[in-house]
PDB file of C-alpha atoms in Angstrom:
ATOM      1  CA  MET A   1      74.795  74.249  99.579  1.00 53.00           C
ATOM      2  CA  ARG A   2      75.281  74.006 103.326  1.00 53.00           C
ATOM      3  CA  ALA A   3      72.457  76.509 103.781  1.00 49.00           C
ATOM      4  CA  ILE A   4      70.062  74.458 101.628  1.00 53.00           C
ATOM      5  CA  SER A   5      70.927  71.195 103.387  1.00 57.00           C
ATOM      6  CA  GLY A   6      70.591  72.998 106.739  1.00 50.00           C
ATOM      7  CA  LEU A   7      67.096  74.201 105.863  1.00 51.00           C
ATOM      8  CA  TRP A   8      66.111  70.713 104.722  1.00 54.00           C
ATOM      9  CA  ARG A   9      67.485  69.111 107.885  1.00 54.00           C
ATOM     10  CA  TRP A  10      65.722  71.549 110.249  1.00 52.00           C
ATOM     11  CA  ARG A  11      62.352  71.823 108.512  1.00 59.00           C
ATOM     12  CA  ARG A  12      60.458  69.371 110.810  1.00 63.00           C
ATOM     13  CA  ASN A  13      62.990  68.598 113.502  1.00 63.00           C
ATOM     14  CA  PRO A  14      61.645  68.939 117.083  1.00 63.00           C
ATOM     15  CA  LEU A  15      65.131  70.008 118.249  1.00 61.00           C
ATOM     16  CA  CYS A  16      65.169  72.919 115.820  1.00 63.00           C
ATOM     17  CA  ARG A  17      65.385  76.294 117.522  1.00 69.00           C
ATOM     18  CA  ALA A  18      64.137  79.455 115.861  1.00 72.00           C
ATOM     19  CA  THR A  19      67.720  80.750 115.732  1.00 73.00           C
ATOM     20  CA  ASP A  20      68.885  77.621 113.885  1.00 72.00           C
ATOM     21  CA  LEU A  21      66.253  78.175 111.236  1.00 76.00           C
ATOM     22  CA  ALA A  22      67.082  81.897 111.073  1.00 81.00           C
ATOM     23  CA  GLU A  23      70.798  81.084 110.569  1.00 82.00           C
ATOM     24  CA  ALA A  24      69.969  78.669 107.770  1.00 80.00           C
ATOM     25  CA  TRP A  25      67.704  81.212 106.022  1.00 84.00           C
ATOM     26  CA  LEU A  26      70.372  83.881 106.485  1.00 87.00           C
ATOM     27  CA  ALA A  27      73.009  81.634 104.907  1.00 87.00           C
ATOM     28  CA  LEU A  28      70.691  80.920 101.965  1.00 87.00           C
ATOM     29  CA  ALA A  29      69.955  84.631 101.482  1.00 90.00           C
ATOM     30  CA  ALA A  30      73.691  85.439 101.630  1.00 91.00           C
ATOM     31  CA  LEU A  31      74.424  82.725  99.062  1.00 91.00           C
ATOM     32  CA  LEU A  32      71.786  84.095  96.694  1.00 92.00           C
ATOM     33  CA  LEU A  33      73.108  87.627  97.179  1.00 91.00           C
ATOM     34  CA  VAL A  34      76.658  86.522  96.413  1.00 92.00           C
ATOM     35  CA  LEU A  35      75.500  84.661  93.309  1.00 93.00           C
ATOM     36  CA  LEU A  36      73.356  87.551  92.034  1.00 94.00           C
ATOM     37  CA  ALA A  37      74.665  90.835  93.470  1.00 93.00           C
ATOM     38  CA  ALA A  38      78.397  90.184  93.117  1.00 93.00           C
ATOM     39  CA  PRO A  39      78.310  89.487  89.349  1.00 94.00           C
ATOM     40  CA  LEU A  40      75.911  92.401  88.837  1.00 95.00           C
ATOM     41  CA  ALA A  41      78.199  94.778  90.747  1.00 95.00           C
ATOM     42  CA  GLY A  42      81.195  93.476  88.797  1.00 95.00           C
ATOM     43  CA  ALA A  43      79.423  93.983  85.471  1.00 96.00           C
ATOM     44  CA  LEU A  44      78.285  97.509  86.370  1.00 96.00           C
ATOM     45  CA  VAL A  45      81.677  98.638  87.672  1.00 96.00           C
ATOM     46  CA  GLY A  46      83.544  96.930  84.817  1.00 95.00           C
ATOM     47  CA  GLY A  47      81.242  98.508  82.227  1.00 95.00           C
ATOM     48  CA  ALA A  48      81.600 101.974  83.741  1.00 96.00           C
ATOM     49  CA  ALA A  49      85.384 101.569  83.944  1.00 96.00           C
ATOM     50  CA  GLN A  50      85.514 100.346  80.328  1.00 95.00           C
ATOM     51  CA  ASP A  51      83.549 103.379  79.099  1.00 96.00           C
ATOM     52  CA  ALA A  52      85.709 105.831  81.060  1.00 95.00           C
ATOM     53  CA  LEU A  53      89.004 104.197  80.088  1.00 95.00           C
ATOM     54  CA  GLN A  54      88.115 103.906  76.391  1.00 94.00           C
ATOM     55  CA  ARG A  55      87.105 107.582  76.399  1.00 95.00           C
ATOM     56  CA  SER A  56      90.481 108.368  77.973  1.00 93.00           C
ATOM     57  CA  VAL A  57      92.233 106.282  75.292  1.00 93.00           C
ATOM     58  CA  ARG A  58      90.492 108.248  72.523  1.00 93.00           C
ATOM     59  CA  GLU A  59      91.306 111.596  74.173  1.00 93.00           C
ATOM     60  CA  GLN A  60      94.952 110.654  74.686  1.00 91.00           C
ATOM     61  CA  HIS A  61      95.355 109.483  71.083  1.00 90.00           C
ATOM     62  CA  GLN A  62      93.876 112.768  69.854  1.00 90.00           C
ATOM     63  CA  ALA A  63      96.028 114.924  72.151  1.00 89.00           C
ATOM     64  CA  ARG A  64      99.354 113.081  71.886  1.00 91.00           C
ATOM     65  CA  HIS A  65     101.504 112.804  68.794  1.00 91.00           C
ATOM     66  CA  LEU A  66     104.386 110.555  67.813  1.00 89.00           C
ATOM     67  CA  VAL A  67     107.219 112.668  66.377  1.00 90.00           C
ATOM     68  CA  THR A  68     110.765 111.977  65.270  1.00 89.00           C
ATOM     69  CA  ALA A  69     113.588 113.363  67.408  1.00 90.00           C
ATOM     70  CA  THR A  70     117.236 113.680  66.399  1.00 89.00           C
ATOM     71  CA  VAL A  71     120.158 113.160  68.790  1.00 89.00           C
ATOM     72  CA  VAL A  72     122.316 116.260  69.277  1.00 89.00           C
ATOM     73  CA  ARG A  73     124.625 114.743  71.873  1.00 88.00           C
ATOM     74  CA  THR A  74     124.679 112.232  74.720  1.00 86.00           C
ATOM     75  CA  LEU A  75     124.154 113.567  78.245  1.00 84.00           C
ATOM     76  CA  ASP A  76     125.617 112.341  81.522  1.00 76.00           C
ATOM     77  CA  ARG A  77     123.677 109.753  83.485  1.00 65.00           C
ATOM     78  CA  SER A  78     120.966 111.068  85.791  1.00 55.00           C
ATOM     79  CA  PRO A  79     122.077 111.304  89.449  1.00 51.00           C
ATOM     80  CA  LEU A  80     119.309 108.810  90.214  1.00 52.00           C
ATOM     81  CA  ASP A  81     120.959 106.277  87.882  1.00 49.00           C
ATOM     82  CA  ALA A  82     124.462 106.642  89.334  1.00 46.00           C
ATOM     83  CA  ASP A  83     124.759 102.966  90.223  1.00 46.00           C
ATOM     84  CA  PRO A  84     124.827 100.778  87.090  1.00 48.00           C
ATOM     85  CA  GLU A  85     124.264  97.683  89.278  1.00 45.00           C
ATOM     86  CA  THR A  86     120.732  98.837  90.152  1.00 45.00           C
ATOM     87  CA  SER A  87     119.522  99.269  86.582  1.00 48.00           C
ATOM     88  CA  THR A  88     117.305  96.526  85.206  1.00 49.00           C
ATOM     89  CA  GLY A  89     117.451  94.819  81.843  1.00 46.00           C
ATOM     90  CA  ARG A  90     114.583  96.915  80.498  1.00 48.00           C
ATOM     91  CA  ASP A  91     116.326 100.223  81.309  1.00 54.00           C
ATOM     92  CA  LEU A  92     118.042 100.386  77.913  1.00 64.00           C
ATOM     93  CA  ARG A  93     117.474 104.108  77.662  1.00 74.00           C
ATOM     94  CA  THR A  94     120.119 106.774  77.398  1.00 82.00           C
ATOM     95  CA  ARG A  95     119.749 110.452  78.236  1.00 87.00           C
ATOM     96  CA  VAL A  96     120.417 112.573  75.201  1.00 88.00           C
ATOM     97  CA  LEU A  97     119.940 116.153  74.106  1.00 88.00           C
ATOM     98  CA  ALA A  98     117.590 115.985  71.129  1.00 90.00           C
ATOM     99  CA  ASP A  99     115.878 118.235  68.579  1.00 89.00           C
ATOM    100  CA  TRP A 100     112.321 117.650  67.369  1.00 91.00           C
ATOM    101  CA  ALA A 101     109.554 119.529  65.645  1.00 89.00           C
ATOM    102  CA  ALA A 102     106.271 119.971  67.494  1.00 88.00           C
ATOM    103  CA  PRO A 103     103.040 119.110  65.657  1.00 87.00           C
ATOM    104  CA  ASP A 104     102.330 122.865  65.427  1.00 83.00           C
ATOM    105  CA  GLY A 105     105.650 123.323  63.572  1.00 83.00           C
ATOM    106  CA  THR A 106     107.784 124.917  66.306  1.00 86.00           C
ATOM    107  CA  ALA A 107     111.312 123.601  66.835  1.00 89.00           C
ATOM    108  CA  ARG A 108     112.052 122.080  70.232  1.00 90.00           C
ATOM    109  CA  GLN A 109     115.193 120.905  72.015  1.00 89.00           C
ATOM    110  CA  GLY A 110     115.673 119.238  75.370  1.00 89.00           C
ATOM    111  CA  PRO A 111     116.917 116.246  77.349  1.00 90.00           C
ATOM    112  CA  VAL A 112     115.131 113.047  76.413  1.00 88.00           C
ATOM    113  CA  LEU A 113     115.434 109.369  77.302  1.00 87.00           C
ATOM    114  CA  ALA A 114     116.205 107.653  74.015  1.00 85.00           C
ATOM    115  CA  GLY A 115     115.644 103.971  73.419  1.00 81.00           C
ATOM    116  CA  LEU A 116     118.947 103.681  71.566  1.00 82.00           C
ATOM    117  CA  LYS A 117     121.721 101.328  72.631  1.00 81.00           C
ATOM    118  CA  ASP A 118     124.591 103.542  71.512  1.00 82.00           C
ATOM    119  CA  PRO A 119     123.218 106.947  70.450  1.00 84.00           C
ATOM    120  CA  ARG A 120     125.327 109.105  68.136  1.00 84.00           C
ATOM    121  CA  GLN A 121     124.772 112.579  66.810  1.00 88.00           C
ATOM    122  CA  GLY A 122     122.183 112.510  64.035  1.00 87.00           C
ATOM    123  CA  ASP A 123     120.504 109.263  65.132  1.00 87.00           C
ATOM    124  CA  GLU A 124     116.721 109.427  65.014  1.00 89.00           C
ATOM    125  CA  PHE A 125     114.155 107.949  67.406  1.00 90.00           C
ATOM    126  CA  ARG A 126     110.458 108.428  68.154  1.00 91.00           C
ATOM    127  CA  ILE A 127     108.972 110.327  71.105  1.00 91.00           C
ATOM    128  CA  TRP A 128     105.471 111.279  72.228  1.00 91.00           C
ATOM    129  CA  THR A 129     104.564 114.968  72.571  1.00 91.00           C
ATOM    130  CA  ASP A 130     101.466 117.074  73.064  1.00 89.00           C
ATOM    131  CA  ARG A 131     100.358 119.485  70.323  1.00 87.00           C
ATOM    132  CA  HIS A 132     102.796 122.136  71.629  1.00 86.00           C
ATOM    133  CA  GLY A 133     105.780 119.784  71.483  1.00 86.00           C
ATOM    134  CA  ARG A 134     106.093 119.115  75.225  1.00 90.00           C
ATOM    135  CA  LEU A 135     107.141 115.565  76.128  1.00 90.00           C
ATOM    136  CA  VAL A 136     104.330 113.337  77.378  1.00 90.00           C
ATOM    137  CA  ALA A 137     103.950 109.691  78.290  1.00 89.00           C
ATOM    138  CA  ARG A 138     102.874 107.179  75.683  1.00 90.00           C
ATOM    139  CA  PRO A 139      99.059 107.086  75.385  1.00 90.00           C
ATOM    140  CA  LEU A 140      97.120 104.244  76.903  1.00 90.00           C
ATOM    141  CA  ASP A 141      96.210 101.544  74.390  1.00 90.00           C
ATOM    142  CA  SER A 142      92.772  99.974  74.068  1.00 92.00           C
ATOM    143  CA  ALA A 143      93.817  96.459  75.169  1.00 93.00           C
ATOM    144  CA  THR A 144      95.421  97.742  78.384  1.00 93.00           C
ATOM    145  CA  ALA A 145      92.316  99.824  79.123  1.00 94.00           C
ATOM    146  CA  SER A 146      90.114  96.739  78.680  1.00 94.00           C
ATOM    147  CA  THR A 147      92.360  94.734  81.010  1.00 95.00           C
ATOM    148  CA  HIS A 148      92.074  97.443  83.674  1.00 96.00           C
ATOM    149  CA  ALA A 149      88.271  97.475  83.269  1.00 96.00           C
ATOM    150  CA  VAL A 150      88.066  93.684  83.682  1.00 96.00           C
ATOM    151  CA  LEU A 151      90.223  93.869  86.807  1.00 96.00           C
ATOM    152  CA  ALA A 152      88.017  96.652  88.212  1.00 96.00           C
ATOM    153  CA  GLY A 153      84.895  94.558  87.601  1.00 96.00           C
ATOM    154  CA  PHE A 154      86.466  91.474  89.144  1.00 96.00           C
ATOM    155  CA  GLY A 155      87.562  93.496  92.169  1.00 96.00           C
ATOM    156  CA  ALA A 156      84.075  94.963  92.604  1.00 96.00           C
ATOM    157  CA  ALA A 157      82.546  91.469  92.486  1.00 96.00           C
ATOM    158  CA  LEU A 158      85.008  90.233  95.121  1.00 96.00           C
ATOM    159  CA  VAL A 159      84.364  93.226  97.376  1.00 96.00           C
ATOM    160  CA  THR A 160      80.595  92.747  97.062  1.00 95.00           C
ATOM    161  CA  GLY A 161      80.887  89.059  97.920  1.00 94.00           C
ATOM    162  CA  GLY A 162      83.151  89.883 100.859  1.00 94.00           C
ATOM    163  CA  LEU A 163      80.718  92.505 102.178  1.00 95.00           C
ATOM    164  CA  VAL A 164      77.791  90.080 101.956  1.00 94.00           C
ATOM    165  CA  GLU A 165      79.751  87.349 103.747  1.00 92.00           C
ATOM    166  CA  GLY A 166      81.013  89.831 106.343  1.00 94.00           C
ATOM    167  CA  GLY A 167      77.449  91.017 106.967  1.00 93.00           C
ATOM    168  CA  ARG A 168      76.252  87.421 107.338  1.00 91.00           C
ATOM    169  CA  ARG A 169      79.009  86.632 109.834  1.00 92.00           C
ATOM    170  CA  LEU A 170      78.257  89.768 111.836  1.00 94.00           C
ATOM    171  CA  ILE A 171      74.560  88.918 112.051  1.00 92.00           C
ATOM    172  CA  VAL A 172      75.315  85.301 113.053  1.00 89.00           C
ATOM    173  CA  TRP A 173      77.782  86.537 115.700  1.00 92.00           C
ATOM    174  CA  ARG A 174      75.088  88.793 117.190  1.00 91.00           C
ATOM    175  CA  MET A 175      72.550  85.953 117.111  1.00 88.00           C
ATOM    176  CA  VAL A 176      74.977  83.632 118.928  1.00 87.00           C
ATOM    177  CA  ARG A 177      75.706  86.284 121.555  1.00 89.00           C
ATOM    178  CA  ARG A 178      71.977  86.773 122.112  1.00 87.00           C
ATOM    179  CA  ARG A 179      71.508  82.996 122.380  1.00 84.00           C
ATOM    180  CA  TYR A 180      74.291  82.745 124.988  1.00 87.00           C
ATOM    181  CA  ALA A 181      72.731  85.641 126.935  1.00 87.00           C
ATOM    182  CA  ARG A 182      69.405  83.797 127.015  1.00 83.00           C
ATOM    183  CA  TRP A 183      71.174  80.627 128.176  1.00 81.00           C
ATOM    184  CA  ASP A 184      72.822  82.593 130.983  1.00 82.00           C
ATOM    185  CA  GLN A 185      69.416  83.927 132.046  1.00 83.00           C
ATOM    186  CA  ALA A 186      67.978  80.386 132.026  1.00 78.00           C
ATOM    187  CA  TRP A 187      70.892  79.105 134.134  1.00 81.00           C
ATOM    188  CA  ASP A 188      70.402  81.991 136.564  1.00 80.00           C
ATOM    189  CA  LYS A 189      66.736  81.023 136.946  1.00 78.00           C
ATOM    190  CA  ALA A 190      67.664  77.394 137.569  1.00 74.00           C
ATOM    191  CA  GLY A 191      70.023  78.686 140.259  1.00 68.00           C
ATOM    192  CA  PRO A 192      71.773  76.533 142.846  1.00 62.00           C
ATOM    193  CA  ASP A 193      69.016  73.882 142.729  1.00 62.00           C
ATOM    194  CA  TRP A 194      70.331  72.475 139.463  1.00 61.00           C
ATOM    195  CA  GLY A 195      71.335  68.862 139.896  1.00 59.00           C
ATOM    196  CA  ARG A 196      69.942  68.396 143.415  1.00 59.00           C
ATOM    197  CA  THR A 197      67.030  65.995 143.399  1.00 57.00           C
ATOM    198  CA  GLY A 198      64.136  67.122 145.489  1.00 55.00           C
ATOM    199  CA  THR A 199      65.627  70.439 146.559  1.00 53.00           C
ATOM    200  CA  GLY A 200      63.074  73.152 147.110  1.00 53.00           C
ATOM    201  CA  SER A 201      60.101  70.796 147.006  1.00 48.00           C
TER     202      SER A 201
END
């Protein structure tokens, strides 16, 4: 809005310099770019991220399987978890030795973090594996993927707006430096006679 009011104020003003008008037009162009290019960049990046993440969600859900594991015995705490004071409230997982069957039918056994408060031999819990029975992380869900895509789009819009504003400021800075250089040249031409009435006549 400042750019529009600046253009209106300078349109027929005798004190208007060419650089003032150029700054006002530059501000208006930057405003239009921010209003048009930033949302467009956000939509393009967000859409591309959504497509890629949803494809990844589908691939992960096809490649990962939820199987039932059975506790064989409880294992000692991991050396990384030696201090019980540092564990958070959400770390309600216990290391156990467990048996499970892979989706291809092979029997597997290994240390697993079980989400059981007090695991005992024979207790069952669910784990995610690949098709060969190797432990994998839980697959990404569709809602989380969409949230990440929205954040990517929002970030791209902010970066685009920041680049436009940064470019505008850089151009204005160069214009001001050029203006000051011209003023210095004008003062040098005026020389020591400035302010002395009748000098040099």
